[in-house]
């Protein structure tokens, strides 16, 4: 995702011998996230609706207009 420009390294936290990279979502990443979210609402999957369940978890991140366009 870093190579695709969807996230970028914000900082590295060190705790003892461990290092933890902290990333932030870029503007491009936010656009891609919303595109994928809209796409998940457009897919019809009765057998395995995991995309729908994931999309419902983030329904607050999509505009009403985009949500209506996906139906």
PDB file of N, CA, C and O in Angstrom:
ATOM      1  N   UNK A   1       0.825  -1.184   0.000  1.00  0.00           N
ATOM      2  CA  UNK A   1       0.000   0.000   0.000  1.00  0.00           C
ATOM      3  C   UNK A   1       0.874   1.254   0.000  1.00  0.00           C
ATOM      4  O   UNK A   1       0.468   2.262  -0.564  1.00  0.00           O
ATOM      5  N   UNK A   2       2.024   1.147   0.625  1.00  0.00           N
ATOM      6  CA  UNK A   2       2.957   2.270   0.638  1.00  0.00           C
ATOM      7  C   UNK A   2       3.449   2.564  -0.780  1.00  0.00           C
ATOM      8  O   UNK A   2       3.467   3.718  -1.213  1.00  0.00           O
ATOM      9  N   UNK A   3       3.798   1.515  -1.515  1.00  0.00           N
ATOM     10  CA  UNK A   3       4.298   1.688  -2.888  1.00  0.00           C
ATOM     11  C   UNK A   3       3.216   2.232  -3.810  1.00  0.00           C
ATOM     12  O   UNK A   3       3.519   2.908  -4.789  1.00  0.00           O
ATOM     13  N   UNK A   4       1.967   1.917  -3.509  1.00  0.00           N
ATOM     14  CA  UNK A   4       0.850   2.403  -4.317  1.00  0.00           C
ATOM     15  C   UNK A   4       0.452   3.823  -3.947  1.00  0.00           C
ATOM     16  O   UNK A   4      -0.405   4.422  -4.587  1.00  0.00           O
ATOM     17  N   UNK A   5       1.036   4.371  -2.888  1.00  0.00           N
ATOM     18  CA  UNK A   5       0.732   5.733  -2.463  1.00  0.00           C
ATOM     19  C   UNK A   5      -0.548   5.846  -1.660  1.00  0.00           C
ATOM     20  O   UNK A   5      -1.089   6.932  -1.507  1.00  0.00           O
ATOM     21  N   UNK A   6      -1.048   4.724  -1.143  1.00  0.00           N
ATOM     22  CA  UNK A   6      -2.292   4.740  -0.377  1.00  0.00           C
ATOM     23  C   UNK A   6      -2.049   5.080   1.090  1.00  0.00           C
ATOM     24  O   UNK A   6      -2.936   5.624   1.753  1.00  0.00           O
ATOM     25  N   UNK A   7      -0.864   4.757   1.582  1.00  0.00           N
ATOM     26  CA  UNK A   7      -0.466   5.096   2.952  1.00  0.00           C
ATOM     27  C   UNK A   7       0.968   5.604   2.914  1.00  0.00           C
ATOM     28  O   UNK A   7       1.697   5.378   1.945  1.00  0.00           O
ATOM     29  N   UNK A   8       1.364   6.301   3.969  1.00  0.00           N
ATOM     30  CA  UNK A   8       2.749   6.721   4.075  1.00  0.00           C
ATOM     31  C   UNK A   8       3.188   6.619   5.523  1.00  0.00           C
ATOM     32  O   UNK A   8       2.373   6.748   6.440  1.00  0.00           O
ATOM     33  N   UNK A   9       4.461   6.364   5.703  1.00  0.00           N
ATOM     34  CA  UNK A   9       5.029   6.213   7.031  1.00  0.00           C
ATOM     35  C   UNK A   9       4.949   7.546   7.766  1.00  0.00           C
ATOM     36  O   UNK A   9       5.391   8.570   7.263  1.00  0.00           O
ATOM     37  N   UNK A  10       4.353   7.526   8.939  1.00  0.00           N
ATOM     38  CA  UNK A  10       4.223   8.745   9.741  1.00  0.00           C
ATOM     39  C   UNK A  10       5.306   8.788  10.817  1.00  0.00           C
ATOM     40  O   UNK A  10       5.913   9.818  11.037  1.00  0.00           O
ATOM     41  N   UNK A  11       5.535   7.643  11.483  1.00  0.00           N
ATOM     42  CA  UNK A  11       6.563   7.606  12.524  1.00  0.00           C
ATOM     43  C   UNK A  11       6.898   6.156  12.845  1.00  0.00           C
ATOM     44  O   UNK A  11       6.215   5.234  12.414  1.00  0.00           O
ATOM     45  N   UNK A  12       7.956   5.981  13.610  1.00  0.00           N
ATOM     46  CA  UNK A  12       8.353   4.662  14.088  1.00  0.00           C
ATOM     47  C   UNK A  12       8.500   4.766  15.604  1.00  0.00           C
ATOM     48  O   UNK A  12       9.215   5.629  16.101  1.00  0.00           O
ATOM     49  N   UNK A  13       7.767   3.924  16.331  1.00  0.00           N
ATOM     50  CA  UNK A  13       7.823   3.908  17.791  1.00  0.00           C
ATOM     51  C   UNK A  13       8.675   2.735  18.244  1.00  0.00           C
ATOM     52  O   UNK A  13       8.541   1.631  17.719  1.00  0.00           O
ATOM     53  N   UNK A  14       9.547   2.972  19.188  1.00  0.00           N
ATOM     54  CA  UNK A  14      10.417   1.925  19.726  1.00  0.00           C
ATOM     55  C   UNK A  14      10.005   1.610  21.155  1.00  0.00           C
ATOM     56  O   UNK A  14       9.870   2.504  21.981  1.00  0.00           O
ATOM     57  N   UNK A  15       9.780   0.333  21.418  1.00  0.00           N
ATOM     58  CA  UNK A  15       9.470  -0.159  22.756  1.00  0.00           C
ATOM     59  C   UNK A  15      10.411  -1.320  23.031  1.00  0.00           C
ATOM     60  O   UNK A  15      10.249  -2.399  22.457  1.00  0.00           O
ATOM     61  N   UNK A  16      11.404  -1.087  23.883  1.00  0.00           N
ATOM     62  CA  UNK A  16      12.387  -2.143  24.129  1.00  0.00           C
ATOM     63  C   UNK A  16      13.124  -2.468  22.845  1.00  0.00           C
ATOM     64  O   UNK A  16      13.685  -1.586  22.199  1.00  0.00           O
ATOM     65  N   UNK A  17      13.121  -3.739  22.467  1.00  0.00           N
ATOM     66  CA  UNK A  17      13.781  -4.181  21.237  1.00  0.00           C
ATOM     67  C   UNK A  17      12.860  -4.174  20.030  1.00  0.00           C
ATOM     68  O   UNK A  17      13.253  -4.601  18.952  1.00  0.00           O
ATOM     69  N   UNK A  18      11.633  -3.732  20.218  1.00  0.00           N
ATOM     70  CA  UNK A  18      10.652  -3.772  19.130  1.00  0.00           C
ATOM     71  C   UNK A  18      10.472  -2.392  18.512  1.00  0.00           C
ATOM     72  O   UNK A  18      10.499  -1.384  19.207  1.00  0.00           O
ATOM     73  N   UNK A  19      10.253  -2.383  17.223  1.00  0.00           N
ATOM     74  CA  UNK A  19       9.944  -1.152  16.495  1.00  0.00           C
ATOM     75  C   UNK A  19       8.586  -1.320  15.837  1.00  0.00           C
ATOM     76  O   UNK A  19       8.287  -2.377  15.274  1.00  0.00           O
ATOM     77  N   UNK A  20       7.755  -0.299  15.949  1.00  0.00           N
ATOM     78  CA  UNK A  20       6.418  -0.351  15.357  1.00  0.00           C
ATOM     79  C   UNK A  20       6.263   0.841  14.423  1.00  0.00           C
ATOM     80  O   UNK A  20       6.413   1.992  14.843  1.00  0.00           O
ATOM     81  N   UNK A  21       5.980   0.540  13.161  1.00  0.00           N
ATOM     82  CA  UNK A  21       5.773   1.590  12.169  1.00  0.00           C
ATOM     83  C   UNK A  21       4.327   2.072  12.241  1.00  0.00           C
ATOM     84  O   UNK A  21       3.402   1.272  12.280  1.00  0.00           O
ATOM     85  N   UNK A  22       4.150   3.372  12.243  1.00  0.00           N
ATOM     86  CA  UNK A  22       2.825   3.987  12.253  1.00  0.00           C
ATOM     87  C   UNK A  22       2.616   4.630  10.885  1.00  0.00           C
ATOM     88  O   UNK A  22       3.404   5.468  10.460  1.00  0.00           O
ATOM     89  N   UNK A  23       1.561   4.201  10.213  1.00  0.00           N
ATOM     90  CA  UNK A  23       1.261   4.728   8.892  1.00  0.00           C
ATOM     91  C   UNK A  23       0.011   5.594   8.945  1.00  0.00           C
ATOM     92  O   UNK A  23      -0.833   5.427   9.816  1.00  0.00           O
ATOM     93  N   UNK A  24      -0.095   6.510   8.003  1.00  0.00           N
ATOM     94  CA  UNK A  24      -1.326   7.287   7.867  1.00  0.00           C
ATOM     95  C   UNK A  24      -1.832   7.133   6.441  1.00  0.00           C
ATOM     96  O   UNK A  24      -1.064   6.920   5.502  1.00  0.00           O
ATOM     97  N   UNK A  25      -3.135   7.225   6.298  1.00  0.00           N
ATOM     98  CA  UNK A  25      -3.775   7.092   4.991  1.00  0.00           C
ATOM     99  C   UNK A  25      -3.586   8.403   4.233  1.00  0.00           C
ATOM    100  O   UNK A  25      -3.823   9.484   4.771  1.00  0.00           O
ATOM    101  N   UNK A  26      -3.172   8.300   2.987  1.00  0.00           N
ATOM    102  CA  UNK A  26      -2.988   9.479   2.143  1.00  0.00           C
ATOM    103  C   UNK A  26      -4.332   9.880   1.525  1.00  0.00           C
ATOM    104  O   UNK A  26      -5.320   9.158   1.624  1.00  0.00           O
ATOM    105  N   UNK A  27      -4.331  11.000   0.863  1.00  0.00           N
ATOM    106  CA  UNK A  27      -5.541  11.442   0.163  1.00  0.00           C
ATOM    107  C   UNK A  27      -5.924  10.427  -0.912  1.00  0.00           C
ATOM    108  O   UNK A  27      -7.100  10.093  -1.077  1.00  0.00           O
ATOM    109  N   UNK A  28      -4.926   9.894  -1.614  1.00  0.00           N
ATOM    110  CA  UNK A  28      -5.169   8.852  -2.617  1.00  0.00           C
ATOM    111  C   UNK A  28      -5.752   7.607  -1.966  1.00  0.00           C
ATOM    112  O   UNK A  28      -6.660   6.979  -2.509  1.00  0.00           O
ATOM    113  N   UNK A  29      -5.242   7.255  -0.789  1.00  0.00           N
ATOM    114  CA  UNK A  29      -5.756   6.106  -0.051  1.00  0.00           C
ATOM    115  C   UNK A  29      -7.196   6.300   0.373  1.00  0.00           C
ATOM    116  O   UNK A  29      -8.006   5.363   0.334  1.00  0.00           O
ATOM    117  N   UNK A  30      -7.538   7.501   0.784  1.00  0.00           N
ATOM    118  CA  UNK A  30      -8.913   7.808   1.179  1.00  0.00           C
ATOM    119  C   UNK A  30      -9.858   7.680  -0.015  1.00  0.00           C
ATOM    120  O   UNK A  30     -10.955   7.122   0.099  1.00  0.00           O
ATOM    121  N   UNK A  31      -9.428   8.152  -1.163  1.00  0.00           N
ATOM    122  CA  UNK A  31     -10.236   8.049  -2.384  1.00  0.00           C
ATOM    123  C   UNK A  31     -10.433   6.581  -2.759  1.00  0.00           C
ATOM    124  O   UNK A  31     -11.546   6.147  -3.089  1.00  0.00           O
ATOM    125  N   UNK A  32      -9.359   5.798  -2.681  1.00  0.00           N
ATOM    126  CA  UNK A  32      -9.449   4.369  -3.007  1.00  0.00           C
ATOM    127  C   UNK A  32     -10.346   3.635  -2.024  1.00  0.00           C
ATOM    128  O   UNK A  32     -11.138   2.766  -2.399  1.00  0.00           O
ATOM    129  N   UNK A  33     -10.244   3.982  -0.732  1.00  0.00           N
ATOM    130  CA  UNK A  33     -11.094   3.377   0.289  1.00  0.00           C
ATOM    131  C   UNK A  33     -12.563   3.622  -0.028  1.00  0.00           C
ATOM    132  O   UNK A  33     -13.381   2.701  -0.004  1.00  0.00           O
ATOM    133  N   UNK A  34     -12.916   4.843  -0.362  1.00  0.00           N
ATOM    134  CA  UNK A  34     -14.313   5.163  -0.665  1.00  0.00           C
ATOM    135  C   UNK A  34     -14.777   4.479  -1.942  1.00  0.00           C
ATOM    136  O   UNK A  34     -15.921   4.054  -2.049  1.00  0.00           O
ATOM    137  N   UNK A  35     -13.876   4.334  -2.925  1.00  0.00           N
ATOM    138  CA  UNK A  35     -14.224   3.625  -4.161  1.00  0.00           C
ATOM    139  C   UNK A  35     -14.524   2.162  -3.858  1.00  0.00           C
ATOM    140  O   UNK A  35     -15.528   1.604  -4.321  1.00  0.00           O
ATOM    141  N   UNK A  36     -13.679   1.545  -3.060  1.00  0.00           N
ATOM    142  CA  UNK A  36     -13.887   0.141  -2.697  1.00  0.00           C
ATOM    143  C   UNK A  36     -15.140  -0.041  -1.849  1.00  0.00           C
ATOM    144  O   UNK A  36     -15.857  -1.039  -1.986  1.00  0.00           O
ATOM    145  N   UNK A  37     -15.411   0.917  -0.979  1.00  0.00           N
ATOM    146  CA  UNK A  37     -16.612   0.855  -0.152  1.00  0.00           C
ATOM    147  C   UNK A  37     -17.866   0.934  -1.016  1.00  0.00           C
ATOM    148  O   UNK A  37     -18.793   0.138  -0.865  1.00  0.00           O
ATOM    149  N   UNK A  38     -17.870   1.866  -1.953  1.00  0.00           N
ATOM    150  CA  UNK A  38     -19.014   1.994  -2.865  1.00  0.00           C
ATOM    151  C   UNK A  38     -19.180   0.713  -3.687  1.00  0.00           C
ATOM    152  O   UNK A  38     -20.287   0.219  -3.873  1.00  0.00           O
ATOM    153  N   UNK A  39     -18.070   0.155  -4.141  1.00  0.00           N
ATOM    154  CA  UNK A  39     -18.098  -1.083  -4.920  1.00  0.00           C
ATOM    155  C   UNK A  39     -18.674  -2.241  -4.103  1.00  0.00           C
ATOM    156  O   UNK A  39     -19.420  -3.071  -4.618  1.00  0.00           O
ATOM    157  N   UNK A  40     -18.348  -2.289  -2.809  1.00  0.00           N
ATOM    158  CA  UNK A  40     -18.849  -3.363  -1.945  1.00  0.00           C
ATOM    159  C   UNK A  40     -20.367  -3.297  -1.819  1.00  0.00           C
ATOM    160  O   UNK A  40     -21.037  -4.333  -1.747  1.00  0.00           O
ATOM    161  N   UNK A  41     -20.927  -2.098  -1.806  1.00  0.00           N
ATOM    162  CA  UNK A  41     -22.385  -1.964  -1.733  1.00  0.00           C
ATOM    163  C   UNK A  41     -23.045  -2.314  -3.059  1.00  0.00           C
ATOM    164  O   UNK A  41     -24.216  -2.659  -3.096  1.00  0.00           O
ATOM    165  N   UNK A  42     -22.307  -2.221  -4.156  1.00  0.00           N
ATOM    166  CA  UNK A  42     -22.869  -2.537  -5.463  1.00  0.00           C
ATOM    167  C   UNK A  42     -22.913  -4.034  -5.729  1.00  0.00           C
ATOM    168  O   UNK A  42     -23.721  -4.490  -6.520  1.00  0.00           O
ATOM    169  N   UNK A  43     -22.052  -4.792  -5.090  1.00  0.00           N
ATOM    170  CA  UNK A  43     -21.989  -6.230  -5.318  1.00  0.00           C
ATOM    171  C   UNK A  43     -23.155  -6.927  -4.643  1.00  0.00           C
ATOM    172  O   UNK A  43     -23.520  -6.600  -3.526  1.00  0.00           O
ATOM    173  N   UNK A  44     -23.715  -7.870  -5.349  1.00  0.00           N
ATOM    174  CA  UNK A  44     -24.795  -8.678  -4.803  1.00  0.00           C
ATOM    175  C   UNK A  44     -24.248 -10.061  -4.496  1.00  0.00           C
ATOM    176  O   UNK A  44     -23.851 -10.789  -5.392  1.00  0.00           O
ATOM    177  N   UNK A  45     -24.222 -10.408  -3.209  1.00  0.00           N
ATOM    178  CA  UNK A  45     -23.683 -11.704  -2.820  1.00  0.00           C
ATOM    179  C   UNK A  45     -24.528 -12.274  -1.693  1.00  0.00           C
ATOM    180  O   UNK A  45     -24.420 -11.867  -0.554  1.00  0.00           O
ATOM    181  N   UNK A  46     -25.392 -13.208  -2.040  1.00  0.00           N
ATOM    182  CA  UNK A  46     -26.261 -13.827  -1.048  1.00  0.00           C
ATOM    183  C   UNK A  46     -25.545 -14.975  -0.350  1.00  0.00           C
ATOM    184  O   UNK A  46     -25.694 -15.194   0.843  1.00  0.00           O
ATOM    185  N   UNK A  47     -24.702 -15.691  -1.081  1.00  0.00           N
ATOM    186  CA  UNK A  47     -24.037 -16.864  -0.525  1.00  0.00           C
ATOM    187  C   UNK A  47     -22.982 -16.497   0.512  1.00  0.00           C
ATOM    188  O   UNK A  47     -22.910 -17.089   1.561  1.00  0.00           O
ATOM    189  N   UNK A  48     -22.135 -15.535   0.217  1.00  0.00           N
ATOM    190  CA  UNK A  48     -21.060 -15.154   1.123  1.00  0.00           C
ATOM    191  C   UNK A  48     -20.950 -13.631   1.123  1.00  0.00           C
ATOM    192  O   UNK A  48     -20.125 -13.057   0.422  1.00  0.00           O
ATOM    193  N   UNK A  49     -21.784 -12.963   1.895  1.00  0.00           N
ATOM    194  CA  UNK A  49     -21.827 -11.500   1.844  1.00  0.00           C
ATOM    195  C   UNK A  49     -20.759 -10.806   2.687  1.00  0.00           C
ATOM    196  O   UNK A  49     -21.009  -9.800   3.329  1.00  0.00           O
ATOM    197  N   UNK A  50     -19.541 -11.338   2.725  1.00  0.00           N
ATOM    198  CA  UNK A  50     -18.505 -10.728   3.555  1.00  0.00           C
ATOM    199  C   UNK A  50     -18.171  -9.306   3.111  1.00  0.00           C
ATOM    200  O   UNK A  50     -17.868  -8.453   3.944  1.00  0.00           O
ATOM    201  N   UNK A  51     -18.237  -9.027   1.812  1.00  0.00           N
ATOM    202  CA  UNK A  51     -17.989  -7.658   1.344  1.00  0.00           C
ATOM    203  C   UNK A  51     -19.055  -6.716   1.879  1.00  0.00           C
ATOM    204  O   UNK A  51     -18.757  -5.595   2.277  1.00  0.00           O
ATOM    205  N   UNK A  52     -20.289  -7.169   1.892  1.00  0.00           N
ATOM    206  CA  UNK A  52     -21.364  -6.350   2.422  1.00  0.00           C
ATOM    207  C   UNK A  52     -21.177  -6.099   3.912  1.00  0.00           C
ATOM    208  O   UNK A  52     -21.330  -4.981   4.393  1.00  0.00           O
ATOM    209  N   UNK A  53     -20.819  -7.131   4.664  1.00  0.00           N
ATOM    210  CA  UNK A  53     -20.609  -6.959   6.100  1.00  0.00           C
ATOM    211  C   UNK A  53     -19.473  -5.985   6.374  1.00  0.00           C
ATOM    212  O   UNK A  53     -19.559  -5.154   7.275  1.00  0.00           O
ATOM    213  N   UNK A  54     -18.427  -6.084   5.599  1.00  0.00           N
ATOM    214  CA  UNK A  54     -17.311  -5.145   5.751  1.00  0.00           C
ATOM    215  C   UNK A  54     -17.770  -3.732   5.418  1.00  0.00           C
ATOM    216  O   UNK A  54     -17.465  -2.778   6.140  1.00  0.00           O
ATOM    217  N   UNK A  55     -18.498  -3.587   4.331  1.00  0.00           N
ATOM    218  CA  UNK A  55     -18.990  -2.270   3.926  1.00  0.00           C
ATOM    219  C   UNK A  55     -19.907  -1.674   4.990  1.00  0.00           C
ATOM    220  O   UNK A  55     -19.837  -0.474   5.272  1.00  0.00           O
ATOM    221  N   UNK A  56     -20.747  -2.493   5.584  1.00  0.00           N
ATOM    222  CA  UNK A  56     -21.643  -1.988   6.622  1.00  0.00           C
ATOM    223  C   UNK A  56     -20.875  -1.471   7.836  1.00  0.00           C
ATOM    224  O   UNK A  56     -21.311  -0.539   8.501  1.00  0.00           O
ATOM    225  N   UNK A  57     -19.715  -2.035   8.094  1.00  0.00           N
ATOM    226  CA  UNK A  57     -18.887  -1.570   9.211  1.00  0.00           C
ATOM    227  C   UNK A  57     -18.387  -0.151   8.985  1.00  0.00           C
ATOM    228  O   UNK A  57     -18.087   0.565   9.933  1.00  0.00           O
ATOM    229  N   UNK A  58     -18.305   0.253   7.716  1.00  0.00           N
ATOM    230  CA  UNK A  58     -17.792   1.574   7.377  1.00  0.00           C
ATOM    231  C   UNK A  58     -18.842   2.454   6.701  1.00  0.00           C
ATOM    232  O   UNK A  58     -18.493   3.436   6.051  1.00  0.00           O
ATOM    233  N   UNK A  59     -20.113   2.147   6.872  1.00  0.00           N
ATOM    234  CA  UNK A  59     -21.172   2.881   6.181  1.00  0.00           C
ATOM    235  C   UNK A  59     -21.141   4.370   6.528  1.00  0.00           C
ATOM    236  O   UNK A  59     -21.502   5.217   5.711  1.00  0.00           O
ATOM    237  N   UNK A  60     -20.657   4.713   7.706  1.00  0.00           N
ATOM    238  CA  UNK A  60     -20.587   6.123   8.099  1.00  0.00           C
ATOM    239  C   UNK A  60     -19.529   6.896   7.303  1.00  0.00           C
ATOM    240  O   UNK A  60     -19.506   8.127   7.330  1.00  0.00           O
ATOM    241  N   UNK A  61     -18.668   6.193   6.555  1.00  0.00           N
ATOM    242  CA  UNK A  61     -17.617   6.845   5.784  1.00  0.00           C
ATOM    243  C   UNK A  61     -17.997   7.108   4.330  1.00  0.00           C
ATOM    244  O   UNK A  61     -17.175   7.601   3.566  1.00  0.00           O
ATOM    245  N   UNK A  62     -19.214   6.792   3.952  1.00  0.00           N
ATOM    246  CA  UNK A  62     -19.643   7.004   2.574  1.00  0.00           C
ATOM    247  C   UNK A  62     -20.802   7.991   2.576  1.00  0.00           C
ATOM    248  O   UNK A  62     -21.639   7.984   3.480  1.00  0.00           O
ATOM    249  N   UNK A  63     -20.821   8.862   1.576  1.00  0.00           N
ATOM    250  CA  UNK A  63     -21.884   9.866   1.515  1.00  0.00           C
ATOM    251  C   UNK A  63     -23.210   9.208   1.127  1.00  0.00           C
ATOM    252  O   UNK A  63     -23.230   8.143   0.506  1.00  0.00           O
ATOM    253  N   UNK A  64     -24.287   9.864   1.482  1.00  0.00           N
ATOM    254  CA  UNK A  64     -25.610   9.336   1.134  1.00  0.00           C
ATOM    255  C   UNK A  64     -25.772   9.243  -0.380  1.00  0.00           C
ATOM    256  O   UNK A  64     -26.374   8.309  -0.886  1.00  0.00           O
ATOM    257  N   UNK A  65     -25.194  10.217  -1.101  1.00  0.00           N
ATOM    258  CA  UNK A  65     -25.295  10.223  -2.557  1.00  0.00           C
ATOM    259  C   UNK A  65     -24.578   9.005  -3.158  1.00  0.00           C
ATOM    260  O   UNK A  65     -25.108   8.338  -4.035  1.00  0.00           O
ATOM    261  N   UNK A  66     -23.368   8.723  -2.658  1.00  0.00           N
ATOM    262  CA  UNK A  66     -22.637   7.560  -3.175  1.00  0.00           C
ATOM    263  C   UNK A  66     -23.339   6.265  -2.808  1.00  0.00           C
ATOM    264  O   UNK A  66     -23.351   5.326  -3.585  1.00  0.00           O
ATOM    265  N   UNK A  67     -23.923   6.222  -1.640  1.00  0.00           N
ATOM    266  CA  UNK A  67     -24.641   5.038  -1.214  1.00  0.00           C
ATOM    267  C   UNK A  67     -25.871   4.801  -2.084  1.00  0.00           C
ATOM    268  O   UNK A  67     -26.141   3.684  -2.515  1.00  0.00           O
ATOM    269  N   UNK A  68     -26.591   5.868  -2.392  1.00  0.00           N
ATOM    270  CA  UNK A  68     -27.760   5.746  -3.253  1.00  0.00           C
ATOM    271  C   UNK A  68     -27.359   5.374  -4.679  1.00  0.00           C
ATOM    272  O   UNK A  68     -28.062   4.620  -5.349  1.00  0.00           O
ATOM    273  N   UNK A  69     -26.221   5.886  -5.165  1.00  0.00           N
ATOM    274  CA  UNK A  69     -25.737   5.546  -6.506  1.00  0.00           C
ATOM    275  C   UNK A  69     -25.375   4.066  -6.620  1.00  0.00           C
ATOM    276  O   UNK A  69     -25.397   3.502  -7.694  1.00  0.00           O
ATOM    277  N   UNK A  70     -25.022   3.451  -5.496  1.00  0.00           N
ATOM    278  CA  UNK A  70     -24.566   2.061  -5.552  1.00  0.00           C
ATOM    279  C   UNK A  70     -25.711   1.064  -5.507  1.00  0.00           C
ATOM    280  O   UNK A  70     -25.494  -0.125  -5.662  1.00  0.00           O
ATOM    281  N   UNK A  71     -26.940   1.518  -5.305  1.00  0.00           N
ATOM    282  CA  UNK A  71     -28.073   0.595  -5.265  1.00  0.00           C
ATOM    283  C   UNK A  71     -28.725   0.478  -6.615  1.00  0.00           C
ATOM    284  O   UNK A  71     -28.562   1.218  -7.496  1.00  0.00           O
TER     285      UNK A  71
END
